[in-house]
Amino acid sequence: MLSLRVRLLMWLMLPLSLYIGASGWLAYRSARDTAALVQDRALLTSAQVIAGELTWVDGALRASVPPSALELFASPARDRVFYQVVTQDGQLLAGPPDFPRPPLFPTTAPAYSSVTVNGEPLRAVSYVRTMYNAGTPYRVAVMVAETMHAHDEMLAKLWEPSLHRQIAMAALAALLVLIGLTVELHPLIRLKDEVAGRAPQELVPIRAGHLQTELRPIVDAINLCIQRLSAQAQQQRRFVADAAHQLRTPLTLLDTQLQFAAQLDDRAALADVLAAMQTSSRGLADLTNKLLLLSQAEAADTPAFSRSRVDLVAVAAGVLEELVALAQRRHIDLGLETVEAHVWVEGNGELFHAMVMNLVDNAIRYIHEGGRVTVAIGSPDNMARLRVIDDGPGIQAEARQRVFERFYRNAPPGQPGTGLGLAIVKEIVAASHGTVTLASGDDGRGLVVTVTLPLALETERNAS
């Protein structure tokens, strides 16, 4: 994987290279056209000088080539120059007979052409002068050709310095970008060192004052993650502390009962102690299960926890089937009221089952014998609503907020329980982005626990 410096440099050099290539090509074309124009002008001037020396002598054309016509091509490149003067009927007036190309007789302007002799390129011009003999026009073509050495040298002198300057500019830009990236990325390196050098328990937000504006969202995201980790770590520490505190008493009691039972010889007394130990063991198991369930409920709002569509009506029906025997022993009227066959919510089925189980179990245990417990489910206002209604003693208004605290119990002395039931309900509802409230019944008696949850998406409900 390429480093960030190299990738940014590549993104810079790509358009810069394209620009240099296009600019270099345009500079090359301009230099080529300039060199060609200079050479063509020299060829035309030489041809015109030679044509100016054409004269009639005793009725015959004579052509002389002055030295000035060929001195125009003098250069360190030592180009070879060819010339030829030919009449319109093919008479050779001057120059060698083996000129690189046949004579041209353009009508309006001089004719330029490129030819090759023995693999060497030449540039040639054909200039026509009309001579009159007793009023009769007579056309004479003057042709001059030159090799391309001086032309190529001029092209290189015009084009290469510009190309070299642009390449040097690109190299300088790349160097400055690398230096700038090193300087500008230094705060990010410091941030990396700060994060890497932290202790596992050091969940303190990172300061973003020394970072550029573009990098601050990264720090904000890291700080948000640190905040979540800190909250989770605090939650875990609180859970461990609560669990240790609550488990210490029943474990101590069970240990005391074991020591006492070891000293007994009376079988009747031993049986009573064993029965008490069994009760303590069941209470310890119930407390452990509630603690584990509370831990699951606290983690239910994380992406790692499985979620699916859950039918709240089916969950409530299953819970009532499990608790019907307990209700019958206390002669309690246990019922389910719903006008909808299904009420779909999004969450974890096992936790929803535990939520309804805790609410209904609390209602059955804390009301008088012969009472009434009703579970009502509906979906008013596009929200799923579950209500557990009983006609028991209810909960005083000042205690309704505290009953959701862990291990807080609003029950008579001697009433079994862990004080975790409503705390578990609160965590499950919060993880499902819902609300739970407590209120008195319609006649001021009893308790109504209302759980409101978002409905599952309409597309998901249709798919079911």
Tab-separated table of C-alpha atoms in Angstrom:
chain	number	residue	atom	x	y	z
A	1	MET	CA	0.000	0.000	0.000
A	2	LEU	CA	1.447	3.334	-1.072
A	3	SER	CA	1.938	6.011	1.564
A	4	LEU	CA	-0.261	9.102	1.713
A	5	ARG	CA	2.650	11.307	0.604
A	6	VAL	CA	3.253	9.219	-2.504
A	7	ARG	CA	-0.454	9.049	-3.374
A	8	LEU	CA	-0.924	12.806	-3.017
A	9	LEU	CA	2.244	13.396	-5.026
A	10	MET	CA	0.937	11.115	-7.765
A	11	TRP	CA	-2.358	13.029	-7.874
A	12	LEU	CA	-0.368	16.264	-8.242
A	13	MET	CA	2.107	14.952	-10.794
A	14	LEU	CA	-0.538	13.398	-13.040
A	15	PRO	CA	-2.141	16.700	-14.176
A	16	LEU	CA	1.238	18.432	-14.043
A	17	SER	CA	2.740	15.784	-16.351
A	18	LEU	CA	-0.192	16.123	-18.724
A	19	TYR	CA	0.271	19.881	-18.732
A	20	ILE	CA	4.016	19.604	-19.355
A	21	GLY	CA	3.416	17.108	-22.151
A	22	ALA	CA	0.813	19.306	-23.847
A	23	SER	CA	2.864	22.456	-23.300
A	24	GLY	CA	6.008	20.746	-24.581
A	25	TRP	CA	4.213	19.525	-27.693
A	26	LEU	CA	2.868	23.007	-28.420
A	27	ALA	CA	6.318	24.516	-27.834
A	28	TYR	CA	7.824	21.922	-30.168
A	29	ARG	CA	5.323	22.742	-32.911
A	30	SER	CA	5.937	26.468	-32.509
A	31	ALA	CA	9.723	25.973	-32.619
A	32	ARG	CA	9.389	23.678	-35.645
A	33	ASP	CA	7.267	26.212	-37.497
A	34	THR	CA	9.719	29.003	-36.662
A	35	ALA	CA	12.743	27.003	-37.853
A	36	ALA	CA	10.898	26.027	-41.034
A	37	LEU	CA	9.910	29.652	-41.672
A	38	VAL	CA	13.506	30.831	-41.291
A	39	GLN	CA	14.792	28.122	-43.632
A	40	ASP	CA	12.049	28.745	-46.200
A	41	ARG	CA	12.774	32.478	-46.181
A	42	ALA	CA	16.473	31.794	-46.778
A	43	LEU	CA	15.665	29.375	-49.623
A	44	LEU	CA	13.254	31.858	-51.251
A	45	THR	CA	15.710	34.762	-50.892
A	46	SER	CA	18.475	32.703	-52.504
A	47	ALA	CA	16.171	31.693	-55.355
A	48	GLN	CA	15.119	35.313	-55.895
A	49	VAL	CA	18.748	36.476	-55.957
A	50	ILE	CA	19.592	33.847	-58.585
A	51	ALA	CA	16.460	34.699	-60.570
A	52	GLY	CA	17.475	38.383	-60.509
A	53	GLU	CA	20.637	37.512	-62.408
A	54	LEU	CA	18.773	36.074	-65.415
A	55	THR	CA	19.519	38.052	-68.599
A	56	TRP	CA	19.117	37.822	-72.360
A	57	VAL	CA	22.381	37.678	-74.265
A	58	ASP	CA	22.208	37.570	-78.074
A	59	GLY	CA	18.681	36.187	-77.910
A	60	ALA	CA	19.597	33.464	-75.435
A	61	LEU	CA	18.975	33.273	-71.702
A	62	ARG	CA	21.971	33.344	-69.434
A	63	ALA	CA	21.998	32.610	-65.666
A	64	SER	CA	24.761	33.346	-63.240
A	65	VAL	CA	24.836	32.379	-59.583
A	66	PRO	CA	26.319	35.162	-57.454
A	67	PRO	CA	28.202	34.117	-54.280
A	68	SER	CA	25.721	36.126	-52.152
A	69	ALA	CA	22.950	33.698	-53.128
A	70	LEU	CA	24.762	30.820	-51.459
A	71	GLU	CA	26.281	32.768	-48.566
A	72	LEU	CA	22.794	32.976	-47.078
A	73	PHE	CA	23.165	29.359	-45.975
A	74	ALA	CA	26.498	29.780	-44.235
A	75	SER	CA	26.256	28.275	-40.712
A	76	PRO	CA	28.278	26.087	-38.333
A	77	ALA	CA	26.026	23.198	-39.318
A	78	ARG	CA	27.731	23.093	-42.779
A	79	ASP	CA	24.584	22.209	-44.686
A	80	ARG	CA	24.851	21.163	-48.313
A	81	VAL	CA	23.057	23.423	-50.834
A	82	PHE	CA	21.723	22.364	-54.238
A	83	TYR	CA	20.450	24.701	-56.955
A	84	GLN	CA	19.269	24.480	-60.537
A	85	VAL	CA	17.926	26.906	-63.167
A	86	VAL	CA	15.732	25.302	-65.845
A	87	THR	CA	13.642	26.826	-68.613
A	88	GLN	CA	10.088	25.821	-69.321
A	89	ASP	CA	11.247	23.689	-72.270
A	90	GLY	CA	13.761	21.806	-70.138
A	91	GLN	CA	16.938	23.701	-70.935
A	92	LEU	CA	19.402	23.649	-68.012
A	93	LEU	CA	20.846	27.127	-67.501
A	94	ALA	CA	22.759	26.553	-64.229
A	95	GLY	CA	23.359	23.914	-61.639
A	96	PRO	CA	23.999	20.183	-61.847
A	97	PRO	CA	21.650	18.065	-63.935
A	98	ASP	CA	20.943	15.645	-61.036
A	99	PHE	CA	18.900	18.013	-58.859
A	100	PRO	CA	17.050	16.092	-56.099
A	101	ARG	CA	13.636	16.671	-57.677
A	102	PRO	CA	12.081	17.580	-61.065
A	103	PRO	CA	11.531	21.294	-61.781
A	104	LEU	CA	8.261	22.872	-60.639
A	105	PHE	CA	6.534	25.773	-62.376
A	106	PRO	CA	3.975	27.118	-59.878
A	107	THR	CA	1.683	29.766	-61.300
A	108	THR	CA	1.213	32.118	-58.312
A	109	ALA	CA	3.519	31.480	-55.366
A	110	PRO	CA	6.809	29.705	-54.755
A	111	ALA	CA	6.417	25.978	-54.184
A	112	TYR	CA	8.054	24.390	-51.143
A	113	SER	CA	8.651	20.667	-50.795
A	114	SER	CA	10.577	18.122	-48.733
A	115	VAL	CA	12.746	15.571	-50.503
A	116	THR	CA	15.210	12.877	-49.515
A	117	VAL	CA	18.612	12.251	-51.082
A	118	ASN	CA	20.538	9.160	-50.049
A	119	GLY	CA	18.440	8.917	-46.905
A	120	GLU	CA	19.095	12.569	-45.948
A	121	PRO	CA	16.121	14.986	-45.816
A	122	LEU	CA	16.223	18.259	-47.722
A	123	ARG	CA	13.984	21.288	-47.958
A	124	ALA	CA	13.480	22.692	-51.470
A	125	VAL	CA	11.831	25.742	-53.059
A	126	SER	CA	10.888	26.397	-56.668
A	127	TYR	CA	10.645	30.040	-57.764
A	128	VAL	CA	9.495	31.021	-61.281
A	129	ARG	CA	10.465	34.188	-63.122
A	130	THR	CA	8.918	35.138	-66.427
A	131	MET	CA	11.344	36.576	-68.986
A	132	TYR	CA	10.134	38.404	-72.121
A	133	ASN	CA	11.822	38.175	-75.503
A	134	ALA	CA	10.315	40.534	-78.056
A	135	GLY	CA	7.065	40.481	-76.129
A	136	THR	CA	7.011	36.677	-75.836
A	137	PRO	CA	6.878	35.375	-72.220
A	138	TYR	CA	9.357	32.729	-71.293
A	139	ARG	CA	9.167	31.010	-67.877
A	140	VAL	CA	12.296	29.986	-65.991
A	141	ALA	CA	12.267	27.919	-62.733
A	142	VAL	CA	14.930	28.552	-60.112
A	143	MET	CA	15.154	25.713	-57.556
A	144	VAL	CA	17.227	25.741	-54.375
A	145	ALA	CA	17.478	22.923	-51.797
A	146	GLU	CA	19.279	22.650	-48.466
A	147	THR	CA	19.911	19.878	-45.942
A	148	MET	CA	18.215	20.144	-42.495
A	149	HIS	CA	21.158	20.378	-40.059
A	150	ALA	CA	20.815	24.104	-39.344
A	151	HIS	CA	17.057	23.689	-39.195
A	152	ASP	CA	17.333	20.905	-36.591
A	153	GLU	CA	19.849	22.883	-34.517
A	154	MET	CA	17.555	25.907	-34.469
A	155	LEU	CA	14.601	23.689	-33.514
A	156	ALA	CA	16.548	22.233	-30.584
A	157	LYS	CA	17.685	25.682	-29.395
A	158	LEU	CA	14.136	27.003	-29.501
A	159	TRP	CA	12.371	24.006	-27.929
A	160	GLU	CA	14.672	22.224	-25.488
A	161	PRO	CA	15.297	25.130	-23.045
A	162	SER	CA	11.545	25.551	-22.595
A	163	LEU	CA	11.131	21.824	-21.977
A	164	HIS	CA	14.007	21.799	-19.500
A	165	ARG	CA	12.487	24.723	-17.594
A	166	GLN	CA	9.152	22.982	-17.321
A	167	ILE	CA	10.738	19.725	-16.144
A	168	ALA	CA	12.767	21.646	-13.557
A	169	MET	CA	9.578	23.404	-12.442
A	170	ALA	CA	7.797	20.053	-12.056
A	171	ALA	CA	10.690	18.623	-10.034
A	172	LEU	CA	10.702	21.718	-7.825
A	173	ALA	CA	6.939	21.444	-7.354
A	174	ALA	CA	7.256	17.769	-6.374
A	175	LEU	CA	10.003	18.602	-3.878
A	176	LEU	CA	7.967	21.439	-2.357
A	177	VAL	CA	4.900	19.191	-2.139
A	178	LEU	CA	6.881	16.500	-0.323
A	179	ILE	CA	8.270	19.066	2.107
A	180	GLY	CA	4.833	20.613	2.583
A	181	LEU	CA	3.177	17.251	3.159
A	182	THR	CA	5.833	16.311	5.694
A	183	VAL	CA	5.271	19.561	7.567
A	184	GLU	CA	1.473	19.491	7.322
A	185	LEU	CA	1.194	15.815	8.265
A	186	HIS	CA	3.358	16.249	11.333
A	187	PRO	CA	0.325	17.002	13.557
A	188	LEU	CA	-1.248	13.771	12.328
A	189	ILE	CA	1.919	11.878	13.238
A	190	ARG	CA	1.794	13.473	16.691
A	191	LEU	CA	-1.830	12.425	16.981
A	192	LYS	CA	-0.860	8.849	16.080
A	193	ASP	CA	1.905	8.864	18.690
A	194	GLU	CA	-0.451	10.281	21.304
A	195	VAL	CA	-3.059	7.592	20.682
A	196	ALA	CA	-0.486	4.783	20.488
A	197	GLY	CA	1.214	5.898	23.698
A	198	ARG	CA	-1.912	5.868	25.826
A	199	ALA	CA	-2.560	3.319	28.533
A	200	PRO	CA	-5.581	1.017	28.029
A	201	GLN	CA	-7.461	2.724	30.888
A	202	GLU	CA	-6.688	6.265	29.694
A	203	LEU	CA	-10.018	7.059	28.033
A	204	VAL	CA	-9.573	10.842	27.891
A	205	PRO	CA	-10.699	12.795	24.792
A	206	ILE	CA	-7.984	13.980	22.420
A	207	ARG	CA	-7.435	17.706	22.052
A	208	ALA	CA	-7.867	18.921	18.473
A	209	GLY	CA	-6.557	22.458	18.894
A	210	HIS	CA	-3.285	21.847	17.009
A	211	LEU	CA	-4.862	20.068	14.046
A	212	GLN	CA	-5.980	21.458	10.719
A	213	THR	CA	-9.689	21.868	10.039
A	214	GLU	CA	-9.755	18.881	7.655
A	215	LEU	CA	-8.314	16.570	10.344
A	216	ARG	CA	-10.594	17.618	13.176
A	217	PRO	CA	-13.480	15.341	12.092
A	218	ILE	CA	-11.083	12.398	12.557
A	219	VAL	CA	-10.370	13.514	16.122
A	220	ASP	CA	-14.088	14.047	16.728
A	221	ALA	CA	-14.788	10.484	15.558
A	222	ILE	CA	-11.988	9.109	17.767
A	223	ASN	CA	-13.302	11.101	20.738
A	224	LEU	CA	-16.798	9.758	20.108
A	225	CYS	CA	-15.382	6.226	20.107
A	226	ILE	CA	-13.444	7.005	23.322
A	227	GLN	CA	-16.637	8.327	24.879
A	228	ARG	CA	-18.488	5.129	24.009
A	229	LEU	CA	-15.636	2.972	25.300
A	230	SER	CA	-15.538	5.005	28.503
A	231	ALA	CA	-19.270	4.603	29.004
A	232	GLN	CA	-19.028	0.876	28.321
A	233	ALA	CA	-16.057	0.486	30.678
A	234	GLN	CA	-17.893	2.421	33.383
A	235	GLN	CA	-20.952	0.263	32.810
A	236	GLN	CA	-18.868	-2.893	33.109
A	237	ARG	CA	-17.193	-1.652	36.290
A	238	ARG	CA	-20.572	-0.807	37.796
A	239	PHE	CA	-21.943	-4.200	36.802
A	240	VAL	CA	-18.980	-6.032	38.321
A	241	ALA	CA	-19.236	-3.984	41.520
A	242	ASP	CA	-22.987	-4.553	41.791
A	243	ALA	CA	-22.650	-8.250	41.048
A	244	ALA	CA	-19.879	-8.681	43.630
A	245	HIS	CA	-21.894	-6.801	46.227
A	246	GLN	CA	-25.132	-8.710	45.618
A	247	LEU	CA	-23.528	-12.134	45.329
A	248	ARG	CA	-21.454	-11.737	48.466
A	249	THR	CA	-24.457	-11.961	50.855
A	250	PRO	CA	-26.120	-15.140	49.487
A	251	LEU	CA	-22.734	-16.839	49.092
A	252	THR	CA	-21.840	-15.992	52.693
A	253	LEU	CA	-25.242	-17.264	53.846
A	254	LEU	CA	-24.824	-20.481	51.884
A	255	ASP	CA	-21.338	-20.994	53.318
A	256	THR	CA	-22.662	-20.454	56.847
A	257	GLN	CA	-25.449	-22.951	56.252
A	258	LEU	CA	-22.933	-25.494	54.996
A	259	GLN	CA	-20.752	-25.057	58.084
A	260	PHE	CA	-23.787	-25.348	60.343
A	261	ALA	CA	-25.030	-28.465	58.551
A	262	ALA	CA	-21.636	-30.111	58.951
A	263	GLN	CA	-21.964	-29.863	62.729
A	264	LEU	CA	-25.484	-31.348	62.972
A	265	ASP	CA	-26.206	-34.948	64.000
A	266	ASP	CA	-29.992	-34.587	64.171
A	267	ARG	CA	-31.452	-35.708	60.824
A	268	ALA	CA	-34.599	-33.592	61.269
A	269	ALA	CA	-32.584	-30.435	61.921
A	270	LEU	CA	-30.264	-31.332	59.047
A	271	ALA	CA	-33.252	-31.639	56.711
A	272	ASP	CA	-34.423	-28.174	57.714
A	273	VAL	CA	-30.972	-26.740	57.048
A	274	LEU	CA	-30.766	-28.501	53.665
A	275	ALA	CA	-34.172	-27.062	52.746
A	276	ALA	CA	-32.934	-23.596	53.687
A	277	MET	CA	-29.777	-24.192	51.648
A	278	GLN	CA	-31.879	-25.185	48.657
A	279	THR	CA	-33.865	-21.971	48.989
A	280	SER	CA	-30.625	-19.982	49.189
A	281	SER	CA	-29.233	-21.825	46.154
A	282	ARG	CA	-32.358	-21.082	44.124
A	283	GLY	CA	-32.195	-17.433	45.126
A	284	LEU	CA	-28.516	-17.339	44.166
A	285	ALA	CA	-29.267	-18.965	40.801
A	286	ASP	CA	-32.117	-16.503	40.187
A	287	LEU	CA	-29.861	-13.559	41.052
A	288	THR	CA	-27.104	-14.879	38.773
A	289	ASN	CA	-29.540	-15.332	35.886
A	290	LYS	CA	-30.902	-11.819	36.403
A	291	LEU	CA	-27.392	-10.366	36.430
A	292	LEU	CA	-26.516	-12.173	33.210
A	293	LEU	CA	-29.773	-10.999	31.635
A	294	LEU	CA	-29.018	-7.436	32.716
A	295	SER	CA	-25.593	-7.695	31.100
A	296	GLN	CA	-27.210	-8.896	27.866
A	297	ALA	CA	-29.718	-6.055	27.968
A	298	GLU	CA	-26.939	-3.481	28.382
A	299	ALA	CA	-25.162	-4.844	25.286
A	300	ALA	CA	-28.324	-5.094	23.180
A	301	ASP	CA	-27.816	-1.684	21.550
A	302	THR	CA	-24.455	-2.619	20.002
A	303	PRO	CA	-24.001	-3.683	16.347
A	304	ALA	CA	-22.650	-7.068	17.463
A	305	PHE	CA	-25.966	-8.044	19.067
A	306	SER	CA	-28.348	-9.977	16.808
A	307	ARG	CA	-31.589	-8.196	15.888
A	308	SER	CA	-34.594	-9.323	13.877
A	309	ARG	CA	-38.339	-8.798	13.459
A	310	VAL	CA	-40.256	-9.961	16.524
A	311	ASP	CA	-44.017	-10.414	16.887
A	312	LEU	CA	-44.896	-8.824	20.231
A	313	VAL	CA	-48.267	-10.615	20.329
A	314	ALA	CA	-46.629	-14.027	19.983
A	315	VAL	CA	-44.051	-13.170	22.665
A	316	ALA	CA	-46.750	-12.100	25.136
A	317	ALA	CA	-48.830	-15.227	24.413
A	318	GLY	CA	-45.800	-17.443	25.082
A	319	VAL	CA	-45.070	-15.698	28.382
A	320	LEU	CA	-48.670	-16.075	29.589
A	321	GLU	CA	-48.571	-19.789	28.793
A	322	GLU	CA	-45.472	-20.148	30.984
A	323	LEU	CA	-46.976	-18.182	33.886
A	324	VAL	CA	-50.524	-19.521	33.802
A	325	ALA	CA	-49.736	-22.192	36.421
A	326	LEU	CA	-48.327	-19.547	38.834
A	327	ALA	CA	-51.410	-17.392	38.274
A	328	GLN	CA	-53.769	-20.308	38.892
A	329	ARG	CA	-52.076	-21.155	42.205
A	330	ARG	CA	-52.872	-17.630	43.384
A	331	HIS	CA	-56.315	-17.583	41.706
A	332	ILE	CA	-55.304	-14.650	39.516
A	333	ASP	CA	-57.240	-13.824	36.319
A	334	LEU	CA	-54.484	-13.675	33.684
A	335	GLY	CA	-55.478	-12.517	30.183
A	336	LEU	CA	-54.284	-11.093	26.854
A	337	GLU	CA	-56.139	-8.336	24.976
A	338	THR	CA	-55.294	-7.425	21.394
A	339	VAL	CA	-57.251	-6.526	18.263
A	340	GLU	CA	-54.312	-7.225	15.939
A	341	ALA	CA	-53.013	-10.661	15.024
A	342	HIS	CA	-49.410	-9.402	14.814
A	343	VAL	CA	-47.526	-6.370	16.097
A	344	TRP	CA	-44.009	-6.409	14.640
A	345	VAL	CA	-41.083	-4.701	16.331
A	346	GLU	CA	-37.340	-4.719	15.677
A	347	GLY	CA	-35.023	-6.210	18.303
A	348	ASN	CA	-33.982	-9.409	20.038
A	349	GLY	CA	-36.688	-12.003	20.639
A	350	GLU	CA	-35.116	-13.469	23.788
A	351	LEU	CA	-34.803	-10.052	25.408
A	352	PHE	CA	-38.384	-9.114	24.530
A	353	HIS	CA	-39.471	-12.392	26.094
A	354	ALA	CA	-37.510	-11.523	29.249
A	355	MET	CA	-39.034	-8.023	29.273
A	356	VAL	CA	-42.625	-9.306	29.175
A	357	MET	CA	-41.765	-12.104	31.604
A	358	ASN	CA	-40.433	-9.659	34.209
A	359	LEU	CA	-43.421	-7.331	33.905
A	360	VAL	CA	-46.060	-10.060	34.146
A	361	ASP	CA	-44.178	-12.013	36.855
A	362	ASN	CA	-43.894	-8.860	38.988
A	363	ALA	CA	-47.606	-8.171	38.562
A	364	ILE	CA	-48.557	-11.727	39.591
A	365	ARG	CA	-46.243	-11.818	42.602
A	366	TYR	CA	-47.060	-8.406	44.062
A	367	ILE	CA	-50.868	-8.321	43.819
A	368	HIS	CA	-53.294	-10.006	46.171
A	369	GLU	CA	-54.761	-13.472	45.569
A	370	GLY	CA	-57.781	-13.426	43.318
A	371	GLY	CA	-56.515	-10.308	41.517
A	372	ARG	CA	-56.440	-9.526	37.829
A	373	VAL	CA	-53.498	-9.108	35.429
A	374	THR	CA	-54.081	-8.125	31.798
A	375	VAL	CA	-51.589	-7.755	28.968
A	376	ALA	CA	-52.900	-5.371	26.273
A	377	ILE	CA	-51.078	-4.977	22.944
A	378	GLY	CA	-51.789	-2.580	20.077
A	379	SER	CA	-50.152	-0.202	17.603
A	380	PRO	CA	-51.721	3.260	17.944
A	381	ASP	CA	-49.994	6.246	16.304
A	382	ASN	CA	-47.685	3.910	14.319
A	383	MET	CA	-45.984	2.735	17.517
A	384	ALA	CA	-46.138	-0.659	19.204
A	385	ARG	CA	-47.620	-0.387	22.693
A	386	LEU	CA	-47.631	-3.103	25.347
A	387	ARG	CA	-49.425	-2.495	28.658
A	388	VAL	CA	-49.400	-4.717	31.736
A	389	ILE	CA	-52.370	-3.781	33.926
A	390	ASP	CA	-53.015	-5.104	37.437
A	391	ASP	CA	-55.341	-4.217	40.294
A	392	GLY	CA	-52.728	-4.591	43.033
A	393	PRO	CA	-51.419	-2.019	45.496
A	394	GLY	CA	-49.526	-0.110	42.816
A	395	ILE	CA	-46.420	1.998	43.341
A	396	GLN	CA	-46.362	5.381	44.987
A	397	ALA	CA	-45.646	8.294	42.651
A	398	GLU	CA	-42.451	9.265	44.463
A	399	ALA	CA	-41.046	5.731	44.068
A	400	ARG	CA	-41.861	5.226	40.374
A	401	GLN	CA	-38.531	6.547	39.143
A	402	ARG	CA	-36.450	4.670	41.699
A	403	VAL	CA	-37.964	1.263	40.908
A	404	PHE	CA	-35.966	1.273	37.669
A	405	GLU	CA	-32.715	1.503	39.641
A	406	ARG	CA	-30.731	-1.668	40.147
A	407	PHE	CA	-31.429	-3.607	43.317
A	408	TYR	CA	-34.016	-1.107	44.505
A	409	ARG	CA	-37.033	-2.955	45.901
A	410	ASN	CA	-40.444	-1.474	46.663
A	411	ALA	CA	-41.805	-4.601	48.313
A	412	PRO	CA	-42.802	-5.673	51.820
A	413	PRO	CA	-40.100	-7.284	53.986
A	414	GLY	CA	-39.727	-10.970	53.320
A	415	GLN	CA	-41.058	-10.725	49.749
A	416	PRO	CA	-38.641	-12.651	47.497
A	417	GLY	CA	-36.981	-10.823	44.624
A	418	THR	CA	-33.727	-9.387	43.346
A	419	GLY	CA	-34.639	-5.787	42.601
A	420	LEU	CA	-33.444	-6.234	38.998
A	421	GLY	CA	-36.681	-6.919	37.134
A	422	LEU	CA	-37.632	-3.361	36.176
A	423	ALA	CA	-33.960	-2.413	35.690
A	424	ILE	CA	-33.731	-5.188	33.082
A	425	VAL	CA	-36.965	-3.977	31.455
A	426	LYS	CA	-35.597	-0.432	31.261
A	427	GLU	CA	-32.335	-1.557	29.604
A	428	ILE	CA	-34.150	-3.731	27.048
A	429	VAL	CA	-36.586	-0.941	26.133
A	430	ALA	CA	-33.769	1.621	25.882
A	431	ALA	CA	-31.745	-0.704	23.640
A	432	SER	CA	-34.823	-0.996	21.373
A	433	HIS	CA	-35.198	2.819	21.247
A	434	GLY	CA	-38.479	2.778	23.158
A	435	THR	CA	-39.885	4.154	26.409
A	436	VAL	CA	-41.379	2.637	29.563
A	437	THR	CA	-43.660	4.496	31.982
A	438	LEU	CA	-45.597	3.704	35.170
A	439	ALA	CA	-49.046	5.014	36.060
A	440	SER	CA	-52.020	4.217	38.266
A	441	GLY	CA	-55.080	2.401	36.960
A	442	ASP	CA	-58.228	4.128	35.738
A	443	ASP	CA	-59.817	4.076	39.205
A	444	GLY	CA	-56.607	5.125	40.949
A	445	ARG	CA	-55.859	1.551	41.991
A	446	GLY	CA	-53.304	-0.871	40.696
A	447	LEU	CA	-50.462	-0.234	38.276
A	448	VAL	CA	-50.227	0.215	34.526
A	449	VAL	CA	-46.790	-0.359	32.987
A	450	THR	CA	-46.697	0.973	29.401
A	451	VAL	CA	-43.910	0.026	26.987
A	452	THR	CA	-43.798	1.910	23.681
A	453	LEU	CA	-41.548	0.619	20.861
A	454	PRO	CA	-40.984	1.616	17.217
A	455	LEU	CA	-42.744	-0.624	14.733
A	456	ALA	CA	-40.647	-2.639	12.302
A	457	LEU	CA	-40.316	-1.124	8.828
A	458	GLU	CA	-43.335	-1.545	6.593
A	459	THR	CA	-41.326	-3.375	3.927
A	460	GLU	CA	-40.086	-5.856	6.515
A	461	ARG	CA	-43.601	-6.467	7.821
A	462	ASN	CA	-44.909	-7.051	4.297
A	463	ALA	CA	-42.048	-9.473	3.619
A	464	SER	CA	-43.126	-11.518	6.608
